[in-house]
Short mmCIF file of C-alpha atoms in Angstrom, two decimals:
data_model
loop_
_atom_site.label_atom_id
_atom_site.label_comp_id
_atom_site.label_asym_id
_atom_site.label_seq_id
_atom_site.Cartn_x
_atom_site.Cartn_y
_atom_site.Cartn_z
CA MET A 230 69.21 9.44 85.52
CA ALA A 231 66.79 11.11 87.90
CA LEU A 232 64.40 9.23 90.14
CA HIS A 233 61.64 11.33 88.63
CA ASN A 234 62.11 9.52 85.31
CA ILE A 235 62.04 6.15 86.99
CA LEU A 236 58.85 6.99 88.82
CA THR A 237 56.95 8.33 85.86
CA SER A 238 57.66 5.33 83.67
CA SER A 239 56.37 1.98 84.76
CA GLY A 240 58.88 -0.83 84.98
CA ASP A 241 59.24 -3.57 82.39
CA TRP A 242 57.93 -6.18 84.77
CA MET A 243 54.69 -4.27 85.31
CA ARG A 244 53.80 -4.44 81.64
CA GLY A 245 52.31 -7.89 82.10
CA ASP A 246 53.37 -9.66 78.93
CA GLY A 247 55.44 -12.61 80.15
CA PRO A 248 54.41 -16.27 79.85
CA HIS A 249 51.36 -17.24 81.98
CA HIS A 250 50.96 -13.55 82.79
CA GLN A 251 47.25 -13.90 83.59
CA ILE A 252 48.03 -15.80 86.77
CA VAL A 253 51.74 -15.17 87.35
CA VAL A 254 52.27 -11.43 87.80
CA SER A 255 56.05 -11.52 88.12
CA SER A 256 59.12 -13.71 88.68
CA ARG A 257 61.92 -12.52 90.91
CA VAL A 258 65.31 -13.86 91.96
CA ARG A 259 67.56 -12.23 94.52
CA LEU A 260 71.09 -13.09 95.60
CA ALA A 261 72.69 -12.13 98.92
CA ARG A 262 76.44 -11.50 98.94
CA ASN A 263 78.95 -10.08 101.43
CA LEU A 264 82.51 -8.87 101.17
CA ARG A 265 85.17 -10.97 102.84
CA ASN A 266 86.83 -9.46 105.93
CA PHE A 267 84.09 -6.98 106.75
CA ALA A 268 81.37 -7.21 109.38
CA PHE A 269 77.81 -7.66 108.10
CA PRO A 270 75.86 -4.36 107.82
CA GLY A 271 73.83 -4.93 110.99
CA TRP A 272 77.00 -5.36 113.06
CA ALA A 273 79.47 -3.06 111.26
CA LYS A 274 80.16 0.35 112.75
CA LYS A 275 79.20 3.40 110.72
CA ASN A 276 82.71 3.98 109.33
CA GLU A 277 83.02 0.39 108.24
CA ARG A 278 79.61 0.53 106.56
CA LEU A 279 80.64 3.65 104.64
CA GLN A 280 83.85 1.95 103.57
CA ILE A 281 81.88 -1.08 102.34
CA LEU A 282 79.46 1.17 100.49
CA GLU A 283 82.24 3.07 98.72
CA THR A 284 83.91 -0.21 97.75
CA ILE A 285 80.79 -1.73 96.25
CA LYS A 286 78.87 1.18 94.72
CA PRO A 287 81.39 2.16 92.00
CA GLN A 288 81.71 -1.48 90.92
CA VAL A 289 77.95 -1.85 90.64
CA GLU A 290 77.73 1.35 88.59
CA LEU A 291 80.36 -0.05 86.20
CA LEU A 292 78.13 -2.99 85.21
CA PRO A 293 77.11 -2.80 81.53
CA GLU A 294 73.48 -3.28 82.55
CA MET A 295 73.79 -0.19 84.79
CA SER A 296 75.07 2.19 82.10
CA ASP A 297 71.97 4.35 82.44
CA ALA A 298 71.25 3.52 86.03
CA PHE A 299 69.56 5.37 88.82
CA SER A 300 71.97 5.30 91.74
CA VAL A 301 71.31 7.02 95.03
CA TYR A 302 72.33 7.04 98.68
CA SER A 303 69.55 6.10 101.06
CA GLN A 304 69.72 9.39 102.95
CA ASP A 305 69.02 11.27 99.70
CA LEU A 306 65.67 9.58 99.18
CA SER A 307 62.52 10.95 100.82
CA ALA A 308 60.28 8.61 102.79
CA LEU A 309 57.69 8.82 100.01
CA GLU A 310 60.18 7.97 97.27
CA LYS A 311 61.36 4.97 99.26
CA GLN A 312 57.78 3.83 99.72
CA VAL A 313 57.18 4.06 95.95
CA LEU A 314 60.22 1.83 95.40
CA VAL A 315 58.91 -0.63 97.99
CA GLU A 316 55.53 -0.76 96.26
CA ARG A 317 57.33 -1.58 93.02
CA HIS A 318 59.33 -4.30 94.75
CA LEU A 319 62.57 -2.54 93.81
CA ILE A 320 63.73 -2.20 97.41
CA SER A 321 62.69 -4.10 100.52
CA ARG A 322 60.80 -2.64 103.43
CA GLU A 323 63.90 -3.21 105.52
CA HIS A 324 66.03 -1.23 103.06
CA ALA A 325 63.53 1.63 103.08
CA ALA A 326 64.29 2.10 106.78
CA LYS A 327 68.02 2.65 106.13
CA GLY A 328 69.74 6.01 106.05
CA MET A 329 73.42 6.97 105.89
CA GLY A 330 75.65 4.09 104.79
CA SER A 331 73.25 2.41 102.38
CA ALA A 332 72.37 2.90 98.73
CA VAL A 333 70.37 1.46 95.87
CA VAL A 334 71.28 1.18 92.19
CA MET A 335 68.69 0.16 89.60
CA ASN A 336 68.60 -0.01 85.84
CA ARG A 337 66.37 2.12 83.67
CA ARG A 338 64.02 -0.74 82.77
CA GLN A 339 63.55 -1.48 86.49
CA THR A 340 64.34 -5.14 85.94
CA LEU A 341 67.51 -5.07 87.99
CA SER A 342 67.94 -3.52 91.41
CA ILE A 343 70.92 -3.74 93.72
CA MET A 344 70.65 -2.77 97.37
CA ILE A 345 73.89 -2.01 99.18
CA ASN A 346 74.07 -2.55 102.95
CA GLU A 347 70.64 -3.95 103.48
CA GLU A 348 70.79 -7.02 105.73
CA ASP A 349 73.77 -8.15 103.65
CA HIS A 350 76.37 -6.00 101.89
CA LEU A 351 74.75 -6.80 98.56
CA ARG A 352 71.20 -7.77 97.77
CA MET A 353 70.83 -8.05 94.01
CA GLN A 354 67.53 -8.81 92.40
CA ALA A 355 66.16 -9.29 88.91
CA ILE A 356 62.43 -9.16 88.22
CA ARG A 357 60.36 -9.83 85.11
CA SER A 358 56.73 -10.15 84.18
CA GLY A 359 55.07 -13.57 84.03
CA LEU A 360 56.58 -16.95 84.79
CA GLN A 361 60.22 -16.80 83.68
CA LEU A 362 62.26 -17.80 86.68
CA LYS A 363 65.00 -19.39 84.58
CA SER A 364 65.77 -16.34 82.50
CA VAL A 365 65.52 -14.10 85.56
CA PHE A 366 68.03 -16.29 87.36
CA LYS A 367 70.35 -16.19 84.35
CA MET A 368 70.22 -12.42 84.36
CA ILE A 369 71.13 -12.03 88.05
CA ASP A 370 73.71 -14.83 87.86
CA LYS A 371 75.52 -12.92 85.13
CA VAL A 372 75.56 -9.77 87.24
CA ASP A 373 76.93 -11.79 90.16
CA SER A 374 79.70 -13.30 88.04
CA LEU A 375 80.74 -9.88 86.76
CA LEU A 376 80.82 -8.42 90.25
CA GLU A 377 82.81 -11.26 91.77
CA GLU A 378 85.61 -10.55 89.31
CA ARG A 379 86.12 -7.26 91.08
CA LEU A 380 84.84 -7.92 94.58
CA ASP A 381 86.04 -10.60 96.99
CA PHE A 382 82.91 -12.27 98.37
CA ALA A 383 82.73 -14.07 101.70
CA PHE A 384 82.55 -17.72 100.69
CA SER A 385 83.25 -20.98 102.44
CA PRO A 386 83.76 -24.18 100.40
CA GLN A 387 81.53 -26.03 102.85
CA LEU A 388 78.79 -23.47 103.57
CA GLY A 389 78.84 -21.48 100.34
CA TYR A 390 78.10 -17.76 100.33
CA LEU A 391 78.10 -16.47 103.90
CA THR A 392 75.14 -14.28 104.83
CA ALA A 393 74.10 -12.32 107.91
CA CYS A 394 71.13 -14.59 108.48
CA PRO A 395 71.77 -18.35 108.54
CA THR A 396 68.49 -18.87 106.61
CA ASN A 397 70.21 -17.48 103.48
CA VAL A 398 73.61 -19.19 103.71
CA GLY A 399 74.69 -21.40 100.80
CA THR A 400 73.36 -20.08 97.51
CA GLY A 401 72.13 -16.85 99.12
CA MET A 402 69.31 -17.14 96.64
CA ARG A 403 65.62 -16.48 97.09
CA ALA A 404 63.52 -17.09 93.98
CA SER A 405 59.88 -16.15 94.02
CA ALA A 406 56.83 -15.75 91.83
CA MET A 407 53.85 -13.52 92.54
CA VAL A 408 50.64 -15.32 91.67
CA HIS A 409 47.05 -14.12 91.44
CA LEU A 410 44.72 -16.81 92.82
CA PRO A 411 41.18 -15.43 93.20
CA ALA A 412 39.37 -18.68 92.35
CA LEU A 413 41.37 -20.73 94.85
CA VAL A 414 40.53 -18.13 97.52
CA MET A 415 36.82 -18.00 96.56
CA SER A 416 36.47 -21.76 96.56
CA GLU A 417 38.31 -21.94 99.88
CA GLN A 418 41.00 -24.24 98.55
CA ILE A 419 43.80 -21.78 99.12
CA ASN A 420 44.79 -23.03 102.56
CA GLN A 421 45.14 -26.57 101.25
CA VAL A 422 47.39 -25.29 98.48
CA ILE A 423 49.47 -23.26 100.92
CA GLN A 424 49.89 -26.25 103.22
CA ALA A 425 50.89 -28.52 100.36
CA VAL A 426 53.43 -25.99 99.14
CA ASN A 427 54.82 -25.53 102.67
CA LYS A 428 55.25 -29.24 103.05
CA ILE A 429 57.73 -29.41 100.19
CA GLY A 430 59.93 -26.69 101.62
CA LEU A 431 58.53 -23.67 99.79
CA ALA A 432 57.03 -20.61 101.47
CA VAL A 433 53.84 -18.74 100.59
CA ARG A 434 53.59 -15.13 101.66
CA GLY A 435 51.45 -12.05 101.12
CA LEU A 436 51.95 -9.24 98.62
CA TYR A 437 54.93 -7.54 100.25
CA GLY A 438 56.88 -10.48 101.61
CA GLU A 439 57.48 -11.54 105.15
CA GLY A 440 54.60 -11.00 107.51
CA THR A 441 52.30 -9.21 105.10
CA GLU A 442 48.68 -9.88 104.28
CA ALA A 443 47.55 -11.53 101.07
CA LEU A 444 45.76 -8.51 99.61
CA GLY A 445 44.09 -8.66 96.23
CA ASN A 446 44.38 -12.46 96.21
CA LEU A 447 48.08 -12.03 95.44
CA PHE A 448 50.57 -14.49 96.90
CA GLN A 449 54.32 -14.90 96.71
CA VAL A 450 55.69 -18.40 96.45
CA SER A 451 59.41 -18.78 97.16
CA ASN A 452 62.08 -21.26 98.18
CA GLN A 453 62.61 -21.57 101.91
CA THR A 454 66.02 -23.28 101.96
CA THR A 455 69.32 -22.19 100.44
CA LEU A 456 71.85 -24.80 101.54
CA GLY A 457 72.39 -28.29 100.10
CA GLU A 458 70.72 -27.71 96.74
CA LYS A 459 71.97 -26.23 93.47
CA GLU A 460 70.56 -22.93 92.25
CA GLU A 461 69.26 -24.51 89.04
CA ASP A 462 67.53 -27.29 90.98
CA ILE A 463 65.82 -24.83 93.32
CA ILE A 464 64.60 -22.82 90.33
CA ALA A 465 63.38 -25.93 88.50
CA ARG A 466 61.52 -27.17 91.58
CA LEU A 467 59.86 -23.83 92.15
CA HIS A 468 58.95 -23.56 88.46
CA LYS A 469 57.25 -26.95 88.56
CA VAL A 470 55.25 -26.07 91.66
CA ILE A 471 54.11 -22.75 90.15
CA GLU A 472 52.92 -24.61 87.05
CA GLN A 473 50.86 -26.87 89.27
CA ILE A 474 49.41 -23.91 91.14
CA ILE A 475 48.43 -22.35 87.79
CA GLU A 476 46.65 -25.55 86.87
CA HIS A 477 44.79 -25.65 90.20
CA GLU A 478 43.71 -22.05 89.81
CA GLN A 479 42.49 -22.68 86.27
CA ASN A 480 40.54 -25.74 87.39
CA ALA A 481 39.02 -23.78 90.27
CA ARG A 482 37.93 -21.09 87.81
CA GLN A 483 36.25 -23.62 85.52
CA LEU A 484 34.55 -25.25 88.46
CA LEU A 485 33.19 -21.92 89.69
CA LEU A 486 31.92 -21.13 86.18
CA GLN A 487 30.08 -24.44 86.01
CA LYS A 488 28.86 -24.88 89.57
CA LYS A 489 28.54 -21.38 90.99
CA PRO A 490 28.27 -18.94 88.09
CA ASN A 491 26.09 -16.53 90.06
CA THR A 492 28.47 -16.31 93.00
CA LEU A 493 31.32 -15.67 90.61
CA LEU A 494 29.43 -13.07 88.60
CA ASP A 495 28.20 -11.41 91.78
CA HIS A 496 31.79 -10.82 92.87
CA ILE A 497 32.82 -9.48 89.47
CA GLY A 498 29.67 -7.39 89.03
CA ARG A 499 29.97 -5.85 92.49
CA GLY A 500 33.64 -5.14 91.89
CA TYR A 501 32.75 -3.38 88.64
CA GLY A 502 29.89 -1.41 90.20
CA ILE A 503 31.72 -0.26 93.30
CA LEU A 504 34.94 0.64 91.48
CA GLN A 505 32.99 2.70 88.95
CA HIS A 506 30.87 4.57 91.47
CA ALA A 507 32.75 4.84 94.75
CA TYR A 508 33.89 8.21 96.08
CA SER A 509 36.12 6.93 98.85
CA MET A 510 38.10 3.72 98.88
CA ASN A 511 41.00 2.41 100.95
CA SER A 512 43.81 0.49 99.27
CA LYS A 513 42.78 -2.86 100.72
CA GLU A 514 39.28 -2.63 99.24
CA ALA A 515 40.69 -1.37 95.95
CA LEU A 516 43.10 -4.30 95.63
CA ASN A 517 40.44 -6.84 96.46
CA LEU A 518 37.93 -5.41 93.97
CA LEU A 519 40.56 -4.96 91.25
CA SER A 520 41.38 -8.62 91.74
CA PHE A 521 37.81 -9.52 90.70
CA MET A 522 38.07 -7.21 87.68
CA LYS A 523 41.27 -8.95 86.66
CA LEU A 524 39.53 -12.29 87.02
CA GLY A 525 36.62 -11.00 84.92
CA ILE A 526 39.02 -10.02 82.14
CA ASP A 527 40.79 -13.41 82.31
CA LEU A 528 37.39 -15.10 81.92
CA GLY A 529 36.41 -12.92 78.95
CA PHE A 530 33.63 -10.94 80.67
CA PHE A 531 35.45 -7.74 79.71
CA PRO A 532 37.27 -7.10 76.43
CA GLU A 533 41.03 -7.57 76.40
CA PRO A 534 41.91 -3.82 76.13
CA CYS A 535 40.58 -3.48 79.70
CA ARG A 536 43.52 -5.51 81.01
CA GLN A 537 46.23 -2.89 80.98
CA PRO A 538 44.31 -0.16 82.84
CA VAL A 539 43.34 -2.67 85.55
CA ASP A 540 46.90 -3.96 85.90
CA GLU A 541 48.14 -0.39 86.18
CA LEU A 542 45.63 0.41 88.90
CA PHE A 543 47.05 -2.35 91.10
CA MET A 544 50.17 -0.21 91.35
CA GLU A 545 48.72 3.30 91.01
CA THR A 546 46.29 2.91 93.90
CA GLN A 547 49.02 1.99 96.40
CA PRO A 548 49.43 4.74 99.03
CA ALA A 549 52.83 6.09 97.94
CA HIS A 550 52.08 5.92 94.20
CA LEU A 551 48.91 7.83 94.85
CA GLN A 552 50.81 10.66 96.54
CA LYS A 553 53.79 10.95 94.26
CA GLY A 554 51.90 13.39 92.04
CA THR A 555 50.59 15.54 94.85
CA ALA A 556 52.51 18.45 96.35
CA GLN A 557 51.96 17.62 100.01
CA LYS A 558 51.35 14.54 102.06
CA LEU A 559 47.70 13.52 102.07
CA ALA A 560 45.67 12.40 105.06
CA ALA A 561 44.11 8.95 104.90
CA ASP A 562 40.63 10.19 103.94
CA GLU A 563 42.07 12.45 101.24
CA ARG A 564 43.98 9.49 99.84
CA ASP A 565 40.81 7.42 99.79
CA SER A 566 38.94 10.09 97.80
CA LEU A 567 41.82 10.55 95.37
CA ARG A 568 42.07 6.79 94.91
CA ALA A 569 38.36 6.52 94.10
CA GLU A 570 38.68 9.43 91.67
CA ILE A 571 41.59 7.84 89.79
CA ILE A 572 39.76 4.53 89.56
CA ARG A 573 36.53 6.15 88.36
CA ALA A 574 38.42 8.04 85.67
CA LYS A 575 40.14 4.93 84.44
CA LEU A 576 37.19 2.53 84.57
CA GLY A 577 34.51 5.03 83.56
CA ALA A 578 34.49 3.94 79.93
CA PHE A 579 34.53 0.21 80.68
CA PRO A 580 31.60 -1.71 79.19
CA LYS A 581 29.32 -3.73 81.44
CA PRO A 582 30.47 -7.31 81.96
CA SER A 583 29.07 -9.42 79.12
CA VAL A 584 27.78 -12.45 80.92
CA GLY A 585 24.92 -13.75 78.81
CA THR A 586 22.27 -15.44 80.95
CA PRO A 587 23.88 -17.67 83.50
CA GLY A 588 21.88 -20.46 85.09
CA PRO A 589 21.35 -20.60 88.83
CA ASP A 590 24.06 -21.93 91.13
CA GLN A 591 23.86 -25.66 91.56
CA ALA A 592 22.76 -26.39 95.10
CA ALA A 593 24.89 -29.01 96.75
CA GLY A 594 23.27 -32.44 96.78
CA ASN A 595 20.63 -31.62 94.14
CA PRO A 596 20.59 -33.81 91.02
CA MET B 284 54.11 -17.99 130.96
CA ASN B 285 55.94 -15.05 129.46
CA CYS B 286 56.26 -14.20 125.78
CA ASP B 287 59.35 -15.74 124.12
CA VAL B 288 60.11 -12.56 122.22
CA CYS B 289 59.76 -9.67 124.65
CA GLN B 290 60.05 -11.78 127.83
CA THR B 291 57.81 -9.33 129.69
CA ASN B 292 54.17 -9.73 128.67
CA GLN B 293 51.95 -12.70 129.33
CA ALA B 294 51.93 -15.12 126.38
CA THR B 295 48.48 -15.63 124.91
CA VAL B 296 49.33 -17.02 121.47
CA PHE B 297 50.74 -20.54 121.36
CA LEU B 298 52.10 -21.91 118.12
CA THR B 299 53.23 -25.36 117.15
CA GLN B 300 54.56 -26.27 113.76
CA ILE B 301 55.95 -29.58 112.63
CA VAL B 302 58.56 -29.42 109.89
CA ASP B 303 60.17 -32.62 108.70
CA GLY B 304 59.04 -34.42 111.83
CA LYS B 305 60.67 -31.86 114.09
CA MET B 306 58.29 -30.04 116.40
CA GLN B 307 58.80 -26.34 116.97
CA LYS B 308 56.92 -24.44 119.66
CA VAL B 309 56.71 -20.79 120.42
CA ASN B 310 54.68 -18.70 122.89
CA LEU B 311 53.91 -15.06 122.22
CA CYS B 312 52.06 -12.15 123.72
CA GLU B 313 49.44 -10.37 121.65
CA ALA B 314 51.61 -7.40 120.68
CA CYS B 315 54.55 -9.56 119.54
CA SER B 316 52.31 -11.94 117.63
CA LYS B 317 50.92 -8.99 115.70
CA GLU B 318 54.35 -7.56 115.07
CA LYS B 319 55.63 -10.89 113.77
CA GLY B 320 52.62 -11.26 111.49
CA VAL B 321 51.45 -14.42 113.21
CA THR B 322 47.82 -13.44 112.89
CA ASP B 323 47.99 -13.97 109.15
CA PRO B 324 48.86 -17.60 108.46
CA THR B 325 49.77 -16.98 104.83
CA GLY B 326 52.37 -14.37 105.60
CA PHE B 327 54.06 -16.17 108.40
CA ALA B 328 56.79 -18.76 108.63
CA LEU B 329 57.55 -20.07 112.08
CA ALA B 330 61.11 -20.82 111.02
CA ASP B 331 61.83 -17.12 110.59
CA LEU B 332 60.55 -16.32 114.03
CA LEU B 333 62.28 -19.24 115.69
CA LEU B 334 65.55 -17.99 114.34
CA GLY B 335 65.79 -15.44 117.08
CA LEU B 336 64.55 -17.79 119.80
CA GLY B 337 64.90 -21.56 119.72
CA ALA B 338 67.74 -21.31 117.28
CA ALA B 339 69.80 -19.24 119.66
CA GLN B 340 69.14 -21.70 122.46
CA GLU B 341 70.16 -24.55 120.20
CA MET B 342 73.32 -22.70 119.39
CA GLU B 343 74.08 -22.14 123.06
CA ARG B 344 73.74 -25.83 123.78
CA GLY B 345 76.02 -26.85 120.93
CA GLY B 346 78.70 -24.19 121.16
CA THR B 347 81.23 -23.33 123.80
CA VAL B 348 82.77 -20.27 122.18
CA GLN B 349 81.12 -17.11 123.39
CA LYS B 350 82.65 -14.39 121.24
CA CYS B 351 83.89 -14.10 117.64
CA PRO B 352 87.59 -13.11 117.73
CA THR B 353 87.30 -11.38 114.34
CA CYS B 354 84.37 -9.05 114.94
CA GLY B 355 83.54 -9.29 118.65
CA PHE B 356 80.03 -10.63 118.03
CA THR B 357 78.63 -12.75 120.89
CA GLN B 358 76.09 -15.52 121.27
CA ALA B 359 73.91 -13.10 123.20
CA ASP B 360 73.89 -10.80 120.16
CA PHE B 361 72.72 -13.68 118.00
CA LYS B 362 69.95 -14.41 120.44
CA LYS B 363 68.82 -10.82 120.21
CA THR B 364 68.97 -10.35 116.44
CA GLY B 365 68.97 -13.78 114.79
CA ARG B 366 71.79 -12.47 112.57
CA LEU B 367 75.52 -13.10 112.71
CA GLY B 368 78.28 -10.47 112.92
CA CYS B 369 80.64 -11.41 110.08
CA GLY B 370 81.68 -14.25 107.79
CA ALA B 371 84.15 -15.55 110.37
CA CYS B 372 81.27 -16.04 112.85
CA TYR B 373 80.27 -19.14 110.86
CA GLN B 374 83.64 -20.62 111.78
CA THR B 375 83.61 -19.30 115.36
CA PHE B 376 80.16 -20.64 116.20
CA SER B 377 80.33 -23.65 113.87
CA ASP B 378 79.51 -26.19 116.60
CA GLY B 379 76.32 -24.46 117.60
CA LEU B 380 75.36 -23.52 114.06
CA ALA B 381 75.68 -27.07 112.73
CA ALA B 382 72.46 -28.31 114.36
CA LEU B 383 70.67 -25.09 113.51
CA LEU B 384 71.58 -25.25 109.81
CA LYS B 385 70.68 -28.92 109.66
CA GLY B 386 67.17 -28.21 110.87
CA MET B 387 66.78 -25.22 108.62
CA HIS B 388 68.06 -26.41 105.25
CA LYS B 389 67.96 -29.34 102.87
CA GLY B 390 71.58 -30.27 103.42
CA THR B 391 74.58 -29.14 105.39
CA GLU B 392 76.93 -28.64 102.47
CA HIS B 393 76.90 -26.10 99.68
CA ILE B 394 76.73 -27.71 96.24
CA GLY B 395 75.78 -24.63 94.23
CA LYS B 396 77.74 -21.87 92.56
CA VAL B 397 81.36 -21.28 93.52
CA PRO B 398 82.96 -17.91 92.75
CA ALA B 399 85.76 -18.18 90.20
CA ARG B 400 88.38 -16.80 92.54
CA ALA B 401 87.41 -19.21 95.31
CA LEU B 402 87.61 -22.03 92.78
CA GLN B 403 91.20 -21.05 91.98
CA SER B 404 92.26 -20.91 95.59
CA ILE B 405 90.48 -24.16 96.40
CA GLU B 406 92.26 -25.87 93.50
CA ARG B 407 95.56 -24.43 94.61
CA GLU B 408 95.06 -25.67 98.11
CA THR B 409 94.14 -29.16 96.94
CA GLN B 410 97.22 -29.28 94.74
CA MET B 411 99.44 -28.08 97.55
CA ARG B 412 98.02 -30.62 99.94
CA SER B 413 98.56 -33.46 97.50
CA LEU B 414 102.17 -32.33 96.91
CA GLN B 415 102.77 -32.22 100.66
CA ARG B 416 101.34 -35.71 100.98
CA ASP B 417 103.59 -37.00 98.20
CA LEU B 418 106.57 -35.32 99.82
CA ARG B 419 105.90 -37.03 103.17
CA LYS B 420 105.57 -40.35 101.37
CA ALA B 421 108.81 -39.82 99.44
CA VAL B 422 110.69 -38.92 102.62
CA ALA B 423 109.28 -41.95 104.43
CA ALA B 424 110.36 -44.13 101.52
CA GLU B 425 113.79 -42.46 101.59
CA ASP B 426 113.30 -41.49 97.95
CA TYR B 427 115.24 -38.25 98.31
CA GLU B 428 115.42 -37.53 94.62
CA SER B 429 111.61 -37.26 94.28
CA ALA B 430 111.42 -35.47 97.60
CA ALA B 431 113.76 -32.77 96.36
CA GLN B 432 111.65 -32.31 93.24
CA LEU B 433 108.44 -32.11 95.25
CA ARG B 434 110.02 -29.62 97.63
CA ASP B 435 110.96 -27.39 94.69
CA GLN B 436 107.41 -27.58 93.32
CA LEU B 437 105.99 -26.61 96.70
CA LYS B 438 108.40 -23.68 96.92
CA GLN B 439 107.04 -22.41 93.61
CA PHE B 440 103.54 -22.43 95.11
CA ASP B 441 104.71 -20.19 97.93
CA VAL B 442 106.17 -17.73 95.46
CA ARG B 443 102.97 -17.50 93.41
#
C-alpha cells in the first residue's frame, strides 16, 4: 500500500469515537524490544544495523494485522512525509531523524505502527481513540507474542526486557493517554494536577512527548517506571488516574459555567470569531483557539455536527499536514495564510455559539 | 559554575527536584536548558535529563568494569549518551546500574511478561539445577543407585 493512501485517509484513532472521547483524545501503548546478541541501534555499526533490520522487517510484515501494511525504509521517506507521520503520532521525532538502516511498518487503519531501529531494535505501538488503554495493551501484547515466536528478544529473568535506555528496562512499556484539559488550564489548577500526577510516578508531557509544549491544552499522561510492576497493574493505575483527571476537568468546567460564565464565553466567542475571520494564523494560535471551540462543543454551545470538522482541524492545521497537498515547500507566512484559509472554509458555515443570556461573573468575596 | 551538559558555558539555570525523598540537582546553561525543554515545566522530567549526568556518575562510583567485553561499550559512552551498548552491558555494568535502576524504578526485579521461549529455558535451567543438587546429595549419601539415575537424566538434558 502506498503512503499516499495512508496520508489521504485519516487514522482510526483520529475519528474520535472511543469512550470518554470528549476529554481523552487517544490511548497509546508502546513496547520496546531488542534482539539478543546484537548491539542496540545507537551503538551498532551500519552493517549490523542493516542485518538487524533485515531480520526484523520480514517478520513484522508477516503479522496478520500487517497484511495490508505500509512498510518503508526510512531513507525512502521525504522529510515532509516523516513529519506528517510524526504529527499523527505514528513515528517518533527521534525516528524521523533516521535514515539508512531504519524502517517503519504500519497497518492500514493506522492503529498499529512498528518502528525498526529507533532507540531500540523494535518500538511497537498501538493507538486508539478515547480512553481504552486495556484494549490497546491487549492489541500490542498480541503482536509482541506473535513476534517473539520468531524473534529471540534480549531478556533477563531479573531485569526483564533489556532496552537501550535503563528508563525502559523491565516491561519496556510506555502507556499514555492524550487528554484535553482547557478548564483546568483556564482555572489555573493544571499545575496542581500535574504535580499530583508526578508524585505518584506518572509523567505529564506536552502534545508531542518529551520536552514539548502543551499546545491546545493537550497533555500526555504516561507511566514513568517500567521495572518492578506488572504491565496490567501499570495500565490499571494509569487508567484510574486518567478517570480522576476527567472528573477534575468536568468539575472545573461546571465551576467555570457557574462562577465565571462570561470569562468562559469570552474565550469561546473570541476563538469562534478569530478562527472564522483570520487571514493569517500560526499553528500555535490555531491549536489554542481550536481547543476553545472543542470546549464549546462539549458544553453544547455549538451543535454536535460541528465536532468532527473541529477535531479534523487539530490535525490538518499542523505544519506538515498543511503542506502535504501543496507542490512545493511553503514559507512560514504562506503556511499561516493557507492555514487561515482552510479554517475559514471549514468553520464558515458554523452557527454562532448559542449561549442564551449569561449572568455576570461572580466577583470573589461578593455575596 | 559550568553547565552539567555541555561543560563549557556558564550555568544560569539551577534545578532541584525531589523524587521519593531523593534530591536531584542539575545546573544548566541557557542554551542547554532550552534544548532539554526545561523552560516548559509540563514537558520536562528531570529524571530523563539526569540519566546522562548524575546517573553516569552514580554508575562510575558503583562499578569497576570500564568496558563491555561483548560490544566494546564504555562507561564514558554511557556518560555521553545515557544509553547502553547492548543487552550484555546490563550484566557488565550491573554493579553501577543497580543503584541507578533502584532510584529510577518502582522495584529492582521484573515481575511482568516473560517471553515463552525464555520461560522454557528458565524452566529447563531450574530443573537441571535441581537434578544437579539431588545428584550431589545422592553421592554424599553414597546412594549410588539414585545417583546413576540422576546422572542419566542430566545427560538427557544435555542432548536436548
